[in-house]
Amino acid sequence: MDILYKIFIEPFVFMGEAPDLLIQTLWEGLVSGVLYALIALGFVLIFKASGVFNFAQGIMVVFAALTLVGLYEKGVPAFLALILAVLVMLVLAVVVERVVLRPLVNQPDIILFMATFGLTYFLIGFGELIFGGNPKEMITDALFLPQGTTELDMLGGMVRFQHLDIAAAVIASIMIGLLAVFFSKTRIGRALRAVADSHKAALSVGISLNQIWVIVWFAAGIVALVAGIMWGARSGVSFSLQIIALKALPVLILGGFTSIPGAIIGGLIIGVGEKIGEFYWGPLVGGGVETWLAYVIALLFLLYRPQGLFGEKIIERI
């Protein structure tokens, strides 16, 4: 009975006794969730356009951040380095379309998926060759990202808000909102939805698959750059950052691989769930809940709702 009390009763009693700590935990989970949603959005865009899970999105986050920091270390002014990093992601999108996607048109999805594996390890090797393998610090001061902490007396205690976390949440939210509007309201967005429904139908009405793929990969590259800046400012820039980026996989399973709202809701659920689980239930299992809880949630969804909360249920006739 004691273990049942500690699992099902004690954490909620603690939440009621220390509501300020609950608010602090929810805020930290919200920030992580928004950043997870931003990374997941890059996966969703490419999956909607090609039907392929882009395994390379994680290393694209690292490569974009390393490009920015590397250019700055070479003496390039911060905002010029930011513009050049965006151009590098455009070049990467064009190269991927020409070298990887175009030759593999009409190939099975597993072939394209394995091609993104190859792209991942190419970017790892190329990144280590150009920038080295040592961790780097994000240029937060040069980009005028805010530092410091604001403390608020709330619910009987002090709740701390890191200015960098506030900036990350605001920037990521604006980015998600702009991309959602762009791909739902513009001509390119309608073309993307047509490509997602049927490549052949899109081609029949004059939509260029090659152009759409470049646009989508470029958009995913910009998402990767913004995510790399935000995550790099919080935890440094290194190749281990791609592990954090792959946390978007449970987000996609939860929200649905083809749903932009699903990526947002899934990211928030995973981010808040991780922090709540780690803080209130982590001590019962010796900690580390934050590293595996998202994947347990994803496994449950795969068992009972594999299309996710907002994904489309696919029925195939045999």
Short mmCIF file of C-alpha atoms in Angstrom, two decimals:
data_model
loop_
_atom_site.label_atom_id
_atom_site.label_comp_id
_atom_site.label_asym_id
_atom_site.label_seq_id
_atom_site.Cartn_x
_atom_site.Cartn_y
_atom_site.Cartn_z
CA MET A 1 0.00 0.00 0.00
CA ASP A 2 2.90 2.35 0.72
CA ILE A 3 4.22 2.13 -2.84
CA LEU A 4 0.73 2.78 -4.23
CA TYR A 5 0.45 5.87 -2.04
CA LYS A 6 3.81 7.18 -3.28
CA ILE A 7 2.81 6.61 -6.91
CA PHE A 8 -0.81 7.75 -7.00
CA ILE A 9 -1.32 10.07 -4.02
CA GLU A 10 1.90 11.65 -2.72
CA PRO A 11 2.90 13.53 -5.93
CA PHE A 12 -0.51 15.25 -6.09
CA VAL A 13 -0.32 16.12 -2.39
CA PHE A 14 3.08 17.68 -3.04
CA MET A 15 1.62 19.66 -5.96
CA GLY A 16 -1.04 21.08 -3.66
CA GLU A 17 1.40 21.87 -0.86
CA ALA A 18 3.91 23.66 -3.12
CA PRO A 19 1.99 25.21 -6.03
CA ASP A 20 4.93 27.52 -6.81
CA LEU A 21 7.10 24.51 -7.63
CA LEU A 22 4.30 23.16 -9.83
CA ILE A 23 4.18 26.45 -11.76
CA GLN A 24 7.98 26.40 -12.11
CA THR A 25 7.89 22.84 -13.45
CA LEU A 26 5.04 23.61 -15.85
CA TRP A 27 6.89 26.64 -17.20
CA GLU A 28 10.08 24.67 -17.85
CA GLY A 29 8.04 21.93 -19.51
CA LEU A 30 6.22 24.49 -21.65
CA VAL A 31 9.50 25.94 -22.94
CA SER A 32 10.89 22.49 -23.76
CA GLY A 33 7.58 21.55 -25.38
CA VAL A 34 7.56 24.57 -27.68
CA LEU A 35 11.12 23.79 -28.79
CA TYR A 36 10.23 20.13 -29.34
CA ALA A 37 7.27 21.27 -31.43
CA LEU A 38 9.54 23.51 -33.51
CA ILE A 39 11.88 20.62 -34.30
CA ALA A 40 8.93 18.31 -34.99
CA LEU A 41 7.57 20.85 -37.45
CA GLY A 42 10.63 20.31 -39.64
CA PHE A 43 9.88 16.58 -39.75
CA VAL A 44 6.20 17.22 -40.54
CA LEU A 45 6.93 19.54 -43.48
CA ILE A 46 9.20 17.03 -45.21
CA PHE A 47 6.92 14.08 -44.44
CA LYS A 48 3.91 15.92 -45.87
CA ALA A 49 5.77 16.70 -49.11
CA SER A 50 7.48 13.36 -49.68
CA GLY A 51 5.93 10.81 -47.32
CA VAL A 52 9.39 10.09 -45.88
CA PHE A 53 10.58 10.47 -42.30
CA ASN A 54 13.69 12.66 -42.52
CA PHE A 55 16.13 11.05 -40.12
CA ALA A 56 18.61 13.83 -40.95
CA GLN A 57 16.53 16.58 -39.33
CA GLY A 58 18.37 16.11 -36.03
CA ILE A 59 21.81 16.59 -37.54
CA MET A 60 20.48 19.51 -39.60
CA VAL A 61 19.79 21.26 -36.28
CA VAL A 62 23.41 20.68 -35.23
CA PHE A 63 24.90 21.53 -38.63
CA ALA A 64 22.97 24.81 -38.86
CA ALA A 65 24.03 25.88 -35.37
CA LEU A 66 27.65 24.88 -36.01
CA THR A 67 27.64 26.86 -39.26
CA LEU A 68 26.48 29.98 -37.43
CA VAL A 69 28.99 29.64 -34.60
CA GLY A 70 31.81 28.59 -36.95
CA LEU A 71 31.35 31.62 -39.19
CA TYR A 72 31.30 33.91 -36.16
CA GLU A 73 34.53 32.37 -34.88
CA LYS A 74 36.12 33.10 -38.28
CA GLY A 75 35.44 36.81 -37.74
CA VAL A 76 32.12 37.16 -39.55
CA PRO A 77 29.71 39.56 -37.75
CA ALA A 78 26.92 37.75 -35.95
CA PHE A 79 23.96 38.83 -38.07
CA LEU A 80 25.90 38.40 -41.32
CA ALA A 81 26.81 34.91 -40.09
CA LEU A 82 23.10 34.32 -39.44
CA ILE A 83 22.22 35.32 -43.01
CA LEU A 84 25.03 33.15 -44.40
CA ALA A 85 23.81 30.20 -42.29
CA VAL A 86 20.35 30.62 -43.86
CA LEU A 87 21.97 30.60 -47.32
CA VAL A 88 23.90 27.44 -46.40
CA MET A 89 20.61 25.73 -45.53
CA LEU A 90 19.22 26.87 -48.92
CA VAL A 91 22.23 25.34 -50.68
CA LEU A 92 21.75 22.15 -48.66
CA ALA A 93 18.09 22.01 -49.74
CA VAL A 94 19.03 22.39 -53.41
CA VAL A 95 21.77 19.76 -53.16
CA VAL A 96 19.48 17.28 -51.39
CA GLU A 97 16.81 17.74 -54.05
CA ARG A 98 19.26 17.36 -56.94
CA VAL A 99 21.49 14.60 -55.55
CA VAL A 100 19.16 12.59 -53.28
CA LEU A 101 15.48 13.14 -54.06
CA ARG A 102 15.41 13.61 -57.83
CA PRO A 103 17.26 10.35 -58.67
CA LEU A 104 15.03 8.43 -56.23
CA VAL A 105 11.64 9.61 -57.50
CA ASN A 106 9.05 6.77 -57.48
CA GLN A 107 11.35 4.57 -55.39
CA PRO A 108 9.90 2.82 -52.31
CA ASP A 109 9.69 4.99 -49.20
CA ILE A 110 12.21 2.79 -47.39
CA ILE A 111 14.82 3.70 -50.01
CA LEU A 112 14.28 7.42 -49.39
CA PHE A 113 14.32 6.82 -45.63
CA MET A 114 17.68 5.05 -45.89
CA ALA A 115 18.93 7.93 -48.05
CA THR A 116 18.27 10.29 -45.12
CA PHE A 117 20.41 7.96 -42.98
CA GLY A 118 23.23 8.44 -45.47
CA LEU A 119 22.68 12.21 -45.42
CA THR A 120 22.88 12.14 -41.62
CA TYR A 121 26.28 10.51 -41.50
CA PHE A 122 27.57 12.65 -44.37
CA LEU A 123 26.64 15.82 -42.45
CA ILE A 124 28.24 14.42 -39.27
CA GLY A 125 31.51 13.70 -41.08
CA PHE A 126 31.46 16.94 -43.07
CA GLY A 127 30.61 18.95 -39.95
CA GLU A 128 33.45 17.41 -37.95
CA LEU A 129 35.84 18.04 -40.85
CA ILE A 130 34.90 21.72 -41.14
CA PHE A 131 34.07 22.70 -37.55
CA GLY A 132 35.81 20.02 -35.45
CA GLY A 133 34.24 17.75 -32.87
CA ASN A 134 34.58 19.92 -29.77
CA PRO A 135 31.49 21.49 -28.16
CA LYS A 136 30.97 25.19 -28.82
CA GLU A 137 29.06 27.94 -27.08
CA MET A 138 26.16 29.63 -28.83
CA ILE A 139 26.76 33.32 -29.55
CA THR A 140 23.87 34.50 -27.41
CA ASP A 141 25.35 37.92 -26.57
CA ALA A 142 26.25 38.70 -30.18
CA LEU A 143 22.69 37.82 -31.26
CA PHE A 144 21.31 40.00 -28.44
CA LEU A 145 19.48 37.11 -26.83
CA PRO A 146 18.46 38.17 -23.32
CA GLN A 147 20.22 36.87 -20.23
CA GLY A 148 19.36 36.93 -16.56
CA THR A 149 16.38 35.86 -14.48
CA THR A 150 13.13 37.38 -13.33
CA GLU A 151 11.70 36.17 -10.02
CA LEU A 152 8.02 36.53 -9.23
CA ASP A 153 6.38 36.04 -5.85
CA MET A 154 3.62 33.61 -6.81
CA LEU A 155 1.41 31.20 -4.85
CA GLY A 156 3.46 31.45 -1.67
CA GLY A 157 6.88 31.05 -3.26
CA MET A 158 9.32 32.43 -5.81
CA VAL A 159 9.00 31.35 -9.44
CA ARG A 160 12.04 31.99 -11.64
CA PHE A 161 11.77 32.79 -15.33
CA GLN A 162 15.00 32.68 -17.33
CA HIS A 163 14.97 35.50 -19.88
CA LEU A 164 16.53 33.16 -22.43
CA ASP A 165 13.67 30.68 -21.92
CA ILE A 166 11.11 33.45 -22.43
CA ALA A 167 12.85 34.51 -25.65
CA ALA A 168 13.07 30.89 -26.84
CA ALA A 169 9.36 30.29 -26.21
CA VAL A 170 8.34 33.54 -27.95
CA ILE A 171 10.63 33.08 -30.98
CA ALA A 172 9.68 29.43 -31.42
CA SER A 173 5.96 30.27 -31.10
CA ILE A 174 6.25 33.04 -33.71
CA MET A 175 8.16 30.70 -36.02
CA ILE A 176 5.54 27.96 -35.66
CA GLY A 177 2.73 30.44 -36.24
CA LEU A 178 4.32 31.93 -39.37
CA LEU A 179 4.98 28.52 -40.88
CA ALA A 180 1.47 27.32 -40.07
CA VAL A 181 -0.05 30.37 -41.78
CA PHE A 182 2.35 30.14 -44.73
CA PHE A 183 1.59 26.51 -45.46
CA SER A 184 -2.15 26.80 -44.88
CA LYS A 185 -3.00 30.13 -46.54
CA THR A 186 -0.52 30.66 -49.40
CA ARG A 187 -0.33 29.22 -52.92
CA ILE A 188 2.82 27.29 -52.02
CA GLY A 189 1.03 25.86 -49.00
CA ARG A 190 -1.84 24.67 -51.15
CA ALA A 191 0.66 23.14 -53.57
CA LEU A 192 2.30 21.34 -50.66
CA ARG A 193 -1.04 19.86 -49.61
CA ALA A 194 -1.62 18.74 -53.20
CA VAL A 195 1.79 17.06 -53.31
CA ALA A 196 1.09 15.38 -49.96
CA ASP A 197 -2.19 13.97 -51.29
CA SER A 198 -0.82 12.65 -54.60
CA HIS A 199 2.41 13.27 -56.48
CA LYS A 200 0.83 12.27 -59.80
CA ALA A 201 -2.21 14.50 -59.30
CA ALA A 202 0.04 17.42 -58.37
CA LEU A 203 2.13 16.91 -61.50
CA SER A 204 -1.02 16.73 -63.64
CA VAL A 205 -2.05 20.26 -62.61
CA GLY A 206 1.40 21.73 -63.25
CA ILE A 207 2.90 21.67 -59.74
CA SER A 208 6.67 21.17 -59.80
CA LEU A 209 7.70 18.49 -57.33
CA ASN A 210 11.32 19.59 -57.52
CA GLN A 211 10.46 23.17 -56.60
CA ILE A 212 8.19 22.09 -53.75
CA TRP A 213 10.86 19.78 -52.34
CA VAL A 214 13.46 22.56 -52.37
CA ILE A 215 11.06 24.94 -50.62
CA VAL A 216 10.11 22.36 -47.99
CA TRP A 217 13.70 21.31 -47.27
CA PHE A 218 14.72 24.98 -47.07
CA ALA A 219 11.87 25.66 -44.62
CA ALA A 220 12.97 22.64 -42.59
CA GLY A 221 16.51 24.04 -42.68
CA ILE A 222 15.37 27.41 -41.30
CA VAL A 223 13.44 25.57 -38.59
CA ALA A 224 16.60 23.60 -37.81
CA LEU A 225 18.65 26.81 -37.58
CA VAL A 226 16.21 28.49 -35.17
CA ALA A 227 15.95 25.32 -33.08
CA GLY A 228 19.75 24.98 -33.07
CA ILE A 229 20.15 28.55 -31.81
CA MET A 230 17.59 28.10 -29.04
CA TRP A 231 18.75 24.66 -27.89
CA GLY A 232 22.41 25.64 -28.33
CA ALA A 233 21.89 28.69 -26.12
CA ARG A 234 20.46 26.43 -23.42
CA SER A 235 22.83 23.46 -23.56
CA GLY A 236 25.74 24.32 -25.89
CA VAL A 237 26.36 23.35 -29.51
CA SER A 238 27.71 19.83 -30.05
CA PHE A 239 26.88 16.75 -32.06
CA SER A 240 25.07 15.30 -29.04
CA LEU A 241 22.40 17.93 -29.69
CA GLN A 242 20.96 15.69 -32.39
CA ILE A 243 19.81 13.28 -29.65
CA ILE A 244 17.63 16.06 -28.24
CA ALA A 245 16.35 16.74 -31.75
CA LEU A 246 15.29 13.11 -32.15
CA LYS A 247 13.00 13.62 -29.15
CA ALA A 248 10.71 15.01 -31.83
CA LEU A 249 9.95 11.40 -32.86
CA PRO A 250 7.65 10.77 -29.86
CA VAL A 251 6.11 14.18 -30.52
CA LEU A 252 5.27 13.12 -34.08
CA ILE A 253 3.86 9.77 -32.97
CA LEU A 254 1.72 11.57 -30.42
CA GLY A 255 0.48 14.36 -32.68
CA GLY A 256 0.48 12.65 -36.06
CA PHE A 257 3.15 12.71 -38.78
CA THR A 258 1.11 14.90 -41.15
CA SER A 259 -0.38 17.41 -38.71
CA ILE A 260 1.12 20.80 -37.89
CA PRO A 261 -1.33 21.34 -34.98
CA GLY A 262 -0.47 17.81 -33.87
CA ALA A 263 3.23 18.71 -33.73
CA ILE A 264 2.42 21.70 -31.54
CA ILE A 265 0.08 19.85 -29.14
CA GLY A 266 2.34 16.79 -29.07
CA GLY A 267 5.39 18.91 -28.26
CA LEU A 268 3.64 20.60 -25.36
CA ILE A 269 2.37 17.29 -23.95
CA ILE A 270 5.80 15.68 -24.16
CA GLY A 271 7.63 18.71 -22.78
CA VAL A 272 5.32 19.22 -19.80
CA GLY A 273 4.96 15.47 -19.20
CA GLU A 274 8.74 14.99 -19.03
CA LYS A 275 9.24 17.75 -16.47
CA ILE A 276 6.28 16.71 -14.31
CA GLY A 277 7.31 13.06 -14.45
CA GLU A 278 10.95 13.82 -13.59
CA PHE A 279 10.19 16.18 -10.71
CA TYR A 280 7.35 14.33 -9.00
CA TRP A 281 7.83 10.67 -9.94
CA GLY A 282 11.56 10.62 -10.75
CA PRO A 283 12.72 10.06 -7.14
CA LEU A 284 10.69 6.83 -6.98
CA VAL A 285 12.81 5.25 -9.75
CA GLY A 286 16.12 6.95 -9.04
CA GLY A 287 15.70 9.75 -11.58
CA GLY A 288 16.18 9.73 -15.33
CA VAL A 289 12.44 9.73 -16.11
CA GLU A 290 12.95 12.65 -18.49
CA THR A 291 15.11 10.52 -20.82
CA TRP A 292 12.58 7.73 -21.43
CA LEU A 293 9.08 8.91 -20.53
CA ALA A 294 8.43 10.41 -24.00
CA TYR A 295 9.18 7.08 -25.66
CA VAL A 296 6.86 5.20 -23.29
CA ILE A 297 4.06 7.62 -24.16
CA ALA A 298 4.86 7.12 -27.86
CA LEU A 299 4.73 3.32 -27.43
CA LEU A 300 1.29 3.53 -25.82
CA PHE A 301 0.02 5.63 -28.71
CA LEU A 302 1.47 3.17 -31.22
CA LEU A 303 -0.48 0.40 -29.50
CA TYR A 304 -3.85 2.16 -29.17
CA ARG A 305 -3.85 5.09 -31.62
CA PRO A 306 -1.03 4.66 -34.14
CA GLN A 307 -2.15 7.59 -36.31
CA GLY A 308 -1.69 9.99 -33.37
CA LEU A 309 -4.09 12.59 -32.01
CA PHE A 310 -4.47 14.52 -35.27
CA GLY A 311 -3.08 12.12 -37.87
CA GLU A 312 -5.12 10.63 -40.66
CA LYS A 313 -6.32 7.07 -40.23
CA ILE A 314 -5.24 5.14 -43.31
CA ILE A 315 -7.44 2.26 -44.48
CA GLU A 316 -6.04 0.06 -47.24
CA ARG A 317 -8.17 -2.31 -49.28
CA ILE A 318 -6.69 -5.75 -49.76
#
